[in-house]
PDB file of C-alpha atoms and ligand atoms in Angstrom:
ATOM      1  CA  MET A  20     -25.894  31.426 178.158  1.00 59.00           C
ATOM      2  CA  PRO A  21     -29.299  30.117 177.068  1.00 62.00           C
ATOM      3  CA  VAL A  22     -30.958  27.879 179.616  1.00 69.00           C
ATOM      4  CA  LYS A  23     -32.326  24.411 179.147  1.00 77.00           C
ATOM      5  CA  PRO A  24     -36.106  24.652 178.829  1.00 90.00           C
ATOM      6  CA  GLU A  25     -38.278  23.287 181.654  1.00 96.00           C
ATOM      7  CA  VAL A  26     -41.261  21.292 180.299  1.00 97.00           C
ATOM      8  CA  ARG A  27     -44.254  20.434 182.488  1.00 97.00           C
ATOM      9  CA  ILE A  28     -47.090  18.250 181.281  1.00 97.00           C
ATOM     10  CA  LEU A  29     -50.448  19.147 182.995  1.00 98.00           C
ATOM     11  CA  GLU A  30     -53.428  16.840 182.967  1.00 97.00           C
ATOM     12  CA  ASP A  31     -55.803  19.064 180.975  1.00 97.00           C
ATOM     13  CA  PRO A  32     -56.372  22.715 179.990  1.00 97.00           C
ATOM     14  CA  ASP A  33     -57.834  23.519 183.392  1.00 96.00           C
ATOM     15  CA  HIS A  34     -54.661  22.377 185.165  1.00 97.00           C
ATOM     16  CA  LEU A  35     -52.621  24.120 182.513  1.00 98.00           C
ATOM     17  CA  TYR A  36     -54.305  27.448 183.277  1.00 98.00           C
ATOM     18  CA  ARG A  37     -53.881  26.915 186.978  1.00 97.00           C
ATOM     19  CA  GLY A  38     -50.218  26.217 186.511  1.00 98.00           C
ATOM     20  CA  ALA A  39     -49.819  29.283 184.370  1.00 98.00           C
ATOM     21  CA  ALA A  40     -51.760  31.480 186.826  1.00 98.00           C
ATOM     22  CA  ALA A  41     -49.428  30.289 189.639  1.00 98.00           C
ATOM     23  CA  GLU A  42     -46.407  31.253 187.669  1.00 98.00           C
ATOM     24  CA  PHE A  43     -48.027  34.720 186.858  1.00 98.00           C
ATOM     25  CA  VAL A  44     -48.791  35.349 190.520  1.00 98.00           C
ATOM     26  CA  ARG A  45     -45.293  34.357 191.588  1.00 98.00           C
ATOM     27  CA  ARG A  46     -43.453  36.421 188.998  1.00 98.00           C
ATOM     28  CA  ALA A  47     -45.640  39.421 189.504  1.00 98.00           C
ATOM     29  CA  ALA A  48     -44.967  39.363 193.228  1.00 98.00           C
ATOM     30  CA  GLU A  49     -41.223  38.940 192.692  1.00 98.00           C
ATOM     31  CA  SER A  50     -40.959  41.761 190.089  1.00 98.00           C
ATOM     32  CA  VAL A  51     -43.064  44.188 192.183  1.00 98.00           C
ATOM     33  CA  GLU A  52     -40.965  43.318 195.271  1.00 98.00           C
ATOM     34  CA  ALA A  53     -37.770  43.915 193.390  1.00 98.00           C
ATOM     35  CA  ARG A  54     -38.629  46.855 191.129  1.00 98.00           C
ATOM     36  CA  GLY A  55     -42.103  48.077 191.975  1.00 98.00           C
ATOM     37  CA  ILE A  56     -43.447  47.071 188.616  1.00 98.00           C
ATOM     38  CA  PHE A  57     -44.300  43.834 186.625  1.00 98.00           C
ATOM     39  CA  THR A  58     -44.053  44.021 182.849  1.00 99.00           C
ATOM     40  CA  VAL A  59     -45.820  41.170 180.918  1.00 99.00           C
ATOM     41  CA  ALA A  60     -46.391  40.586 177.179  1.00 99.00           C
ATOM     42  CA  LEU A  61     -49.626  38.711 176.539  1.00 98.00           C
ATOM     43  CA  SER A  62     -50.089  36.154 173.736  1.00 98.00           C
ATOM     44  CA  GLY A  63     -53.109  35.845 171.450  1.00 97.00           C
ATOM     45  CA  GLY A  64     -54.985  33.062 169.734  1.00 94.00           C
ATOM     46  CA  SER A  65     -57.459  30.817 171.624  1.00 95.00           C
ATOM     47  CA  THR A  66     -55.306  29.041 174.261  1.00 96.00           C
ATOM     48  CA  PRO A  67     -54.609  31.935 176.665  1.00 98.00           C
ATOM     49  CA  GLY A  68     -58.270  32.961 176.975  1.00 97.00           C
ATOM     50  CA  GLY A  69     -58.818  30.394 179.696  1.00 97.00           C
ATOM     51  CA  LEU A  70     -55.816  31.748 181.669  1.00 98.00           C
ATOM     52  CA  TYR A  71     -57.011  35.369 181.357  1.00 98.00           C
ATOM     53  CA  ALA A  72     -60.449  34.355 182.536  1.00 97.00           C
ATOM     54  CA  LEU A  73     -58.978  32.582 185.566  1.00 97.00           C
ATOM     55  CA  LEU A  74     -56.750  35.563 186.435  1.00 98.00           C
ATOM     56  CA  ALA A  75     -59.826  37.836 186.403  1.00 98.00           C
ATOM     57  CA  GLY A  76     -62.158  35.301 188.071  1.00 96.00           C
ATOM     58  CA  GLU A  77     -64.094  36.209 191.180  1.00 93.00           C
ATOM     59  CA  GLY A  78     -64.896  33.906 194.072  1.00 84.00           C
ATOM     60  CA  PRO A  79     -63.505  32.935 197.495  1.00 79.00           C
ATOM     61  CA  ASP A  80     -60.090  31.646 196.437  1.00 80.00           C
ATOM     62  CA  ALA A  81     -59.863  34.015 193.424  1.00 92.00           C
ATOM     63  CA  VAL A  82     -56.395  34.368 191.955  1.00 95.00           C
ATOM     64  CA  ARG A  83     -57.122  38.019 191.267  1.00 97.00           C
ATOM     65  CA  THR A  84     -56.874  38.865 194.916  1.00 95.00           C
ATOM     66  CA  ARG A  85     -53.166  37.838 194.864  1.00 96.00           C
ATOM     67  CA  ILE A  86     -52.189  40.090 191.916  1.00 98.00           C
ATOM     68  CA  PRO A  87     -50.911  43.699 192.315  1.00 98.00           C
ATOM     69  CA  TRP A  88     -52.949  44.918 189.320  1.00 98.00           C
ATOM     70  CA  GLN A  89     -51.959  48.591 189.831  1.00 98.00           C
ATOM     71  CA  ARG A  90     -48.257  47.633 189.463  1.00 98.00           C
ATOM     72  CA  ILE A  91     -48.533  45.763 186.117  1.00 98.00           C
ATOM     73  CA  ARG A  92     -47.830  47.137 182.694  1.00 98.00           C
ATOM     74  CA  PHE A  93     -49.383  44.992 179.858  1.00 99.00           C
ATOM     75  CA  PHE A  94     -47.887  44.612 176.502  1.00 99.00           C
ATOM     76  CA  TRP A  95     -48.526  42.129 173.599  1.00 98.00           C
ATOM     77  CA  GLY A  96     -46.183  39.682 171.899  1.00 98.00           C
ATOM     78  CA  ASP A  97     -47.911  40.133 168.597  1.00 98.00           C
ATOM     79  CA  GLU A  98     -51.068  41.507 166.974  1.00 98.00           C
ATOM     80  CA  ARG A  99     -53.061  40.997 163.882  1.00 98.00           C
ATOM     81  CA  HIS A 100     -53.338  43.886 161.473  1.00 98.00           C
ATOM     82  CA  VAL A 101     -56.907  44.724 162.616  1.00 98.00           C
ATOM     83  CA  PRO A 102     -58.603  47.453 164.836  1.00 98.00           C
ATOM     84  CA  PRO A 103     -58.688  46.761 168.596  1.00 98.00           C
ATOM     85  CA  ASP A 104     -62.445  45.913 168.509  1.00 98.00           C
ATOM     86  CA  HIS A 105     -62.078  43.353 165.726  1.00 98.00           C
ATOM     87  CA  PRO A 106     -63.002  39.779 166.624  1.00 97.00           C
ATOM     88  CA  GLU A 107     -59.424  38.640 165.677  1.00 97.00           C
ATOM     89  CA  SER A 108     -57.620  41.281 167.809  1.00 98.00           C
ATOM     90  CA  ASN A 109     -55.349  39.891 170.464  1.00 98.00           C
ATOM     91  CA  TYR A 110     -55.929  43.075 172.360  1.00 98.00           C
ATOM     92  CA  ARG A 111     -59.690  42.479 172.340  1.00 98.00           C
ATOM     93  CA  LEU A 112     -59.218  38.948 173.599  1.00 98.00           C
ATOM     94  CA  ALA A 113     -57.301  40.165 176.611  1.00 98.00           C
ATOM     95  CA  HIS A 114     -59.623  43.181 177.132  1.00 98.00           C
ATOM     96  CA  ASP A 115     -62.791  41.129 177.041  1.00 98.00           C
ATOM     97  CA  THR A 116     -61.531  38.194 179.199  1.00 98.00           C
ATOM     98  CA  LEU A 117     -59.204  40.121 181.595  1.00 98.00           C
ATOM     99  CA  LEU A 118     -58.400  43.828 181.375  1.00 98.00           C
ATOM    100  CA  SER A 119     -61.953  45.055 181.447  1.00 98.00           C
ATOM    101  CA  ARG A 120     -62.480  43.092 184.648  1.00 98.00           C
ATOM    102  CA  VAL A 121     -59.425  44.092 186.774  1.00 98.00           C
ATOM    103  CA  PRO A 122     -58.219  47.395 188.141  1.00 98.00           C
ATOM    104  CA  VAL A 123     -55.257  48.016 185.765  1.00 98.00           C
ATOM    105  CA  PRO A 124     -54.641  51.731 185.196  1.00 98.00           C
ATOM    106  CA  ALA A 125     -55.553  52.470 181.532  1.00 98.00           C
ATOM    107  CA  SER A 126     -52.028  54.074 181.213  1.00 98.00           C
ATOM    108  CA  HIS A 127     -50.529  50.631 181.920  1.00 98.00           C
ATOM    109  CA  ILE A 128     -52.162  48.982 178.961  1.00 98.00           C
ATOM    110  CA  HIS A 129     -49.873  49.268 175.941  1.00 98.00           C
ATOM    111  CA  ARG A 130     -51.605  47.700 173.011  1.00 98.00           C
ATOM    112  CA  ILE A 131     -49.966  47.415 169.569  1.00 98.00           C
ATOM    113  CA  PRO A 132     -51.603  50.205 167.442  1.00 98.00           C
ATOM    114  CA  ALA A 133     -52.551  47.778 164.691  1.00 98.00           C
ATOM    115  CA  GLU A 134     -55.438  49.639 163.284  1.00 97.00           C
ATOM    116  CA  GLY A 135     -53.274  51.964 161.072  1.00 94.00           C
ATOM    117  CA  SER A 136     -52.969  51.395 157.418  1.00 95.00           C
ATOM    118  CA  ASP A 137     -49.197  50.940 157.603  1.00 98.00           C
ATOM    119  CA  PRO A 138     -48.141  47.951 159.803  1.00 98.00           C
ATOM    120  CA  HIS A 139     -44.451  48.977 159.593  1.00 98.00           C
ATOM    121  CA  GLU A 140     -45.347  52.334 161.228  1.00 98.00           C
ATOM    122  CA  ALA A 141     -47.205  50.446 163.957  1.00 98.00           C
ATOM    123  CA  ALA A 142     -44.118  48.200 164.547  1.00 98.00           C
ATOM    124  CA  GLU A 143     -41.830  51.270 164.828  1.00 98.00           C
ATOM    125  CA  ALA A 144     -44.197  53.000 167.230  1.00 98.00           C
ATOM    126  CA  TYR A 145     -44.468  49.882 169.342  1.00 98.00           C
ATOM    127  CA  ALA A 146     -40.691  49.586 169.548  1.00 98.00           C
ATOM    128  CA  LYS A 147     -40.611  53.091 170.981  1.00 98.00           C
ATOM    129  CA  THR A 148     -43.300  52.090 173.466  1.00 98.00           C
ATOM    130  CA  LEU A 149     -41.259  49.116 174.653  1.00 98.00           C
ATOM    131  CA  ARG A 150     -38.173  51.209 175.024  1.00 98.00           C
ATOM    132  CA  GLU A 151     -40.104  53.876 176.960  1.00 98.00           C
ATOM    133  CA  HIS A 152     -41.944  51.563 179.346  1.00 98.00           C
ATOM    134  CA  VAL A 153     -39.815  48.433 179.797  1.00 98.00           C
ATOM    135  CA  ARG A 154     -36.586  48.428 181.826  1.00 98.00           C
ATOM    136  CA  PRO A 155     -33.390  47.779 179.738  1.00 98.00           C
ATOM    137  CA  GLY A 156     -31.426  44.615 180.245  1.00 96.00           C
ATOM    138  CA  GLU A 157     -27.617  44.326 179.953  1.00 85.00           C
ATOM    139  CA  GLU A 158     -27.390  45.110 176.239  1.00 88.00           C
ATOM    140  CA  GLY A 159     -29.871  48.061 176.665  1.00 95.00           C
ATOM    141  CA  LEU A 160     -32.718  46.108 175.046  1.00 98.00           C
ATOM    142  CA  PRO A 161     -36.093  46.128 176.819  1.00 98.00           C
ATOM    143  CA  ARG A 162     -36.203  43.272 179.355  1.00 98.00           C
ATOM    144  CA  LEU A 163     -39.778  42.101 179.884  1.00 98.00           C
ATOM    145  CA  ASP A 164     -40.388  40.314 183.210  1.00 98.00           C
ATOM    146  CA  LEU A 165     -42.689  37.742 181.569  1.00 98.00           C
ATOM    147  CA  VAL A 166     -43.547  36.882 178.028  1.00 99.00           C
ATOM    148  CA  LEU A 167     -46.519  34.531 177.427  1.00 98.00           C
ATOM    149  CA  LEU A 168     -46.308  32.642 174.087  1.00 98.00           C
ATOM    150  CA  GLY A 169     -48.377  30.070 172.334  1.00 98.00           C
ATOM    151  CA  MET A 170     -47.385  27.778 169.465  1.00 98.00           C
ATOM    152  CA  GLY A 171     -49.351  26.945 166.314  1.00 98.00           C
ATOM    153  CA  PRO A 172     -49.535  23.448 164.835  1.00 98.00           C
ATOM    154  CA  ASP A 173     -47.027  24.725 162.208  1.00 98.00           C
ATOM    155  CA  GLY A 174     -44.525  25.656 164.945  1.00 98.00           C
ATOM    156  CA  HIS A 175     -45.029  29.406 164.796  1.00 98.00           C
ATOM    157  CA  THR A 176     -44.972  31.545 167.925  1.00 98.00           C
ATOM    158  CA  ALA A 177     -46.073  35.177 168.333  1.00 98.00           C
ATOM    159  CA  SER A 178     -46.206  36.044 164.681  1.00 98.00           C
ATOM    160  CA  LEU A 179     -42.927  34.442 163.758  1.00 98.00           C
ATOM    161  CA  PHE A 180     -44.055  32.016 161.054  1.00 98.00           C
ATOM    162  CA  PRO A 181     -42.175  29.413 159.124  1.00 98.00           C
ATOM    163  CA  GLY A 182     -40.083  30.922 156.325  1.00 96.00           C
ATOM    164  CA  SER A 183     -40.588  34.481 157.619  1.00 97.00           C
ATOM    165  CA  GLY A 184     -37.602  36.796 157.658  1.00 96.00           C
ATOM    166  CA  ALA A 185     -38.760  38.017 161.085  1.00 98.00           C
ATOM    167  CA  VAL A 186     -37.609  34.725 162.531  1.00 98.00           C
ATOM    168  CA  HIS A 187     -33.980  35.869 162.045  1.00 98.00           C
ATOM    169  CA  GLU A 188     -34.468  39.575 162.791  1.00 98.00           C
ATOM    170  CA  ARG A 189     -31.540  40.690 164.843  1.00 97.00           C
ATOM    171  CA  GLU A 190     -31.910  44.558 165.002  1.00 97.00           C
ATOM    172  CA  ARG A 191     -35.521  45.605 165.116  1.00 98.00           C
ATOM    173  CA  LEU A 192     -37.454  44.947 168.327  1.00 98.00           C
ATOM    174  CA  VAL A 193     -40.767  44.774 166.449  1.00 98.00           C
ATOM    175  CA  ALA A 194     -41.428  43.653 162.878  1.00 98.00           C
ATOM    176  CA  ALA A 195     -44.415  43.724 160.488  1.00 98.00           C
ATOM    177  CA  PRO A 196     -44.015  40.606 158.354  1.00 98.00           C
ATOM    178  CA  TRP A 197     -46.382  39.771 155.510  1.00 98.00           C
ATOM    179  CA  ILE A 198     -47.649  36.240 156.191  1.00 98.00           C
ATOM    180  CA  GLU A 199     -48.414  34.729 152.805  1.00 96.00           C
ATOM    181  CA  LYS A 200     -50.571  31.830 154.115  1.00 96.00           C
ATOM    182  CA  LEU A 201     -52.759  34.270 155.974  1.00 97.00           C
ATOM    183  CA  ARG A 202     -52.604  36.795 153.209  1.00 98.00           C
ATOM    184  CA  ALA A 203     -52.165  39.438 155.858  1.00 98.00           C
ATOM    185  CA  TYR A 204     -49.606  41.496 157.758  1.00 98.00           C
ATOM    186  CA  ARG A 205     -48.843  40.766 161.333  1.00 98.00           C
ATOM    187  CA  ILE A 206     -47.026  42.882 163.912  1.00 98.00           C
ATOM    188  CA  THR A 207     -44.714  40.907 166.224  1.00 98.00           C
ATOM    189  CA  LEU A 208     -42.014  41.217 168.798  1.00 98.00           C
ATOM    190  CA  THR A 209     -38.796  39.790 167.382  1.00 98.00           C
ATOM    191  CA  PRO A 210     -36.252  37.308 168.862  1.00 98.00           C
ATOM    192  CA  PRO A 211     -33.953  40.049 170.299  1.00 98.00           C
ATOM    193  CA  VAL A 212     -36.597  41.325 172.684  1.00 98.00           C
ATOM    194  CA  LEU A 213     -38.381  37.979 173.224  1.00 98.00           C
ATOM    195  CA  ASN A 214     -35.110  36.375 174.135  1.00 98.00           C
ATOM    196  CA  ASN A 215     -34.236  39.252 176.425  1.00 98.00           C
ATOM    197  CA  ALA A 216     -37.130  38.471 178.765  1.00 98.00           C
ATOM    198  CA  ALA A 217     -36.548  37.345 182.310  1.00 98.00           C
ATOM    199  CA  CYS A 218     -38.988  34.505 181.653  1.00 98.00           C
ATOM    200  CA  VAL A 219     -40.727  33.150 178.649  1.00 98.00           C
ATOM    201  CA  LEU A 220     -43.780  30.892 179.361  1.00 98.00           C
ATOM    202  CA  PHE A 221     -45.225  28.849 176.529  1.00 98.00           C
ATOM    203  CA  LEU A 222     -48.703  27.568 176.966  1.00 98.00           C
ATOM    204  CA  VAL A 223     -49.545  24.768 174.488  1.00 98.00           C
ATOM    205  CA  ALA A 224     -52.729  22.628 174.501  1.00 98.00           C
ATOM    206  CA  GLY A 225     -54.364  20.235 172.089  1.00 98.00           C
ATOM    207  CA  ALA A 226     -53.567  16.971 170.358  1.00 98.00           C
ATOM    208  CA  ASP A 227     -53.018  18.850 166.997  1.00 98.00           C
ATOM    209  CA  LYS A 228     -49.763  20.258 168.422  1.00 98.00           C
ATOM    210  CA  ALA A 229     -48.236  17.010 169.765  1.00 98.00           C
ATOM    211  CA  GLU A 230     -46.162  16.190 166.697  1.00 97.00           C
ATOM    212  CA  THR A 231     -44.824  19.724 166.239  1.00 98.00           C
ATOM    213  CA  LEU A 232     -44.155  20.085 170.023  1.00 98.00           C
ATOM    214  CA  GLN A 233     -42.015  16.927 169.979  1.00 97.00           C
ATOM    215  CA  ALA A 234     -40.097  18.230 167.005  1.00 96.00           C
ATOM    216  CA  VAL A 235     -39.552  21.660 168.484  1.00 97.00           C
ATOM    217  CA  LEU A 236     -38.371  20.210 171.789  1.00 96.00           C
ATOM    218  CA  SER A 237     -36.380  17.219 170.803  1.00 91.00           C
ATOM    219  CA  GLU A 238     -35.240  17.533 167.153  1.00 87.00           C
ATOM    220  CA  GLY A 239     -32.325  19.624 165.895  1.00 88.00           C
ATOM    221  CA  ASP A 240     -32.365  23.281 165.301  1.00 92.00           C
ATOM    222  CA  GLN A 241     -34.710  24.086 162.376  1.00 96.00           C
ATOM    223  CA  PRO A 242     -36.157  27.565 163.218  1.00 97.00           C
ATOM    224  CA  ASP A 243     -37.231  28.226 159.665  1.00 97.00           C
ATOM    225  CA  ARG A 244     -39.427  25.163 159.876  1.00 97.00           C
ATOM    226  CA  PHE A 245     -40.292  25.518 163.533  1.00 98.00           C
ATOM    227  CA  PRO A 246     -39.882  29.203 164.628  1.00 98.00           C
ATOM    228  CA  ALA A 247     -40.690  28.419 168.261  1.00 98.00           C
ATOM    229  CA  GLN A 248     -37.214  27.033 168.381  1.00 97.00           C
ATOM    230  CA  ILE A 249     -35.760  30.519 167.941  1.00 98.00           C
ATOM    231  CA  ILE A 250     -37.039  31.362 171.461  1.00 98.00           C
ATOM    232  CA  ARG A 251     -34.114  30.848 173.888  1.00 96.00           C
ATOM    233  CA  PRO A 252     -33.893  33.502 176.535  1.00 97.00           C
ATOM    234  CA  THR A 253     -30.217  34.537 176.677  1.00 96.00           C
ATOM    235  CA  ASN A 254     -30.452  35.386 180.382  1.00 96.00           C
ATOM    236  CA  GLY A 255     -33.850  34.140 181.558  1.00 97.00           C
ATOM    237  CA  GLU A 256     -36.049  31.152 182.137  1.00 97.00           C
ATOM    238  CA  LEU A 257     -37.867  29.148 179.484  1.00 98.00           C
ATOM    239  CA  LEU A 258     -40.938  27.226 180.746  1.00 98.00           C
ATOM    240  CA  TRP A 259     -43.244  25.134 178.577  1.00 98.00           C
ATOM    241  CA  LEU A 260     -46.580  24.303 180.176  1.00 98.00           C
ATOM    242  CA  VAL A 261     -48.334  21.815 177.960  1.00 98.00           C
ATOM    243  CA  ASP A 262     -51.490  19.654 178.477  1.00 98.00           C
ATOM    244  CA  ARG A 263     -51.395  15.893 178.170  1.00 97.00           C
ATOM    245  CA  ALA A 264     -52.850  15.921 174.647  1.00 98.00           C
ATOM    246  CA  ALA A 265     -50.176  18.282 173.328  1.00 98.00           C
ATOM    247  CA  GLY A 266     -47.458  16.479 175.283  1.00 97.00           C
ATOM    248  CA  ARG A 267     -48.495  12.869 174.438  1.00 96.00           C
ATOM    249  CA  ARG A 268     -45.328  12.362 172.312  1.00 96.00           C
ATOM    250  CA  LEU A 269     -43.046  13.819 174.994  1.00 94.00           C
ATOM    251  CA  ALA A 270     -43.800  11.492 177.906  1.00 76.00           C
ATOM    252  CA  GLY A 271     -40.823   9.140 178.332  1.00 70.00           C
ATOM    253  CA  SER A 272     -38.676  11.132 175.845  1.00 70.00           C
ATOM    254  CA  GLY A 273     -36.652  12.686 178.585  1.00 71.00           C
ATOM    255  CA  VAL A 274     -37.764  16.096 177.521  1.00 76.00           C
ATOM    256  CA  ALA A 275     -40.643  16.639 179.902  1.00 74.00           C
ATOM    257  CA  GLY A 276     -40.067  17.127 183.620  1.00 66.00           C
ATOM    258  CA  ASN A 277     -43.024  14.878 184.536  1.00 56.00           C
TER     259      ASN A 277
HETATM  260  C1  6PG B  27     -51.653  34.832 167.547  1.00 77.52           C
HETATM  261  C2  6PG B  27     -50.837  34.233 168.604  1.00 77.52           C
HETATM  262  C3  6PG B  27     -50.175  33.006 168.098  1.00 77.52           C
HETATM  263  C4  6PG B  27     -50.781  31.952 168.945  1.00 77.52           C
HETATM  264  C5  6PG B  27     -50.560  30.562 168.186  1.00 77.52           C
HETATM  265  C6  6PG B  27     -51.311  29.517 168.988  1.00 77.52           C
HETATM  266  O1  6PG B  27     -51.729  36.000 167.323  1.00 77.52           O
HETATM  267  O2  6PG B  27     -52.406  33.965 166.970  1.00 77.52           O
HETATM  268  O3  6PG B  27     -50.008  35.141 169.128  1.00 77.52           O
HETATM  269  O4  6PG B  27     -48.795  33.000 168.147  1.00 77.52           O
HETATM  270  O5  6PG B  27     -50.117  31.893 170.222  1.00 77.52           O
HETATM  271  O6  6PG B  27     -51.179  30.764 166.886  1.00 77.52           O
HETATM  272  O7  6PG B  27     -52.724  29.910 168.962  1.00 77.52           O
HETATM  273  P1  6PG B  27     -53.774  28.954 169.666  1.00 77.52           P
HETATM  274  O8  6PG B  27     -53.599  29.165 171.134  1.00 77.52           O
HETATM  275  O9  6PG B  27     -55.130  29.556 169.126  1.00 77.52           O
HETATM  276  O10 6PG B  27     -53.617  27.561 169.283  1.00 77.52           O
END
């Protein structure tokens, strides 16, 4: 039974990243304690860069010292159809801000092979990777311990964009939709695997998302218009961490927990 989302409004991006880092640390510890491994799918775009830098940060009270890096397997929720060293690559964002700075075994970094000419082949290959390296949940689908997601001002999440057939994908674990407004293919995890996660954590910051965020969280179901609404873990937690600017239309609406 899908759970009701928990929505927390944090003062500013810095507090947002600290709140997300605390969730990351807690869930990594719980997963490693229970199963010896923590599987996490990272998101792309610009918002998560601050979290990744905080997780990798040095210093006396560094978060990194509380993370079992050798016991984590990293995946991605989506990828652009570009090589891994391309400025727009979600893998490159995580590599430059986090993975190149912490002792994660190279064999535990499972990037989406988006450099190939055929994005559909990349999607099929990645579905195999998920099945091979992520424990199955009840229905046998890969069950990630944590999925980080962002949300665009248009309500997209991962690479599930308004009007895309991938929003209603029910069979494939990974899809390669053509995104007309971007004039590009994307490779994205689909609702079956995203909604099979033990926890989905949205990180949303910025005033340009406030109107869409209110619609996503408090208006009726319109996933073709707001694909982020398709994300409802069937047997997991759904947590929205938003900064005050993005959450300015939520305060007092009964949606946000604070
Ligand atoms: C991507 C992301 C995408 C992102 C949103 C929000 O590949 O771009 O996976 O879903 O989370 O577009 O991006 P910002 O954090 O840059 O606003």
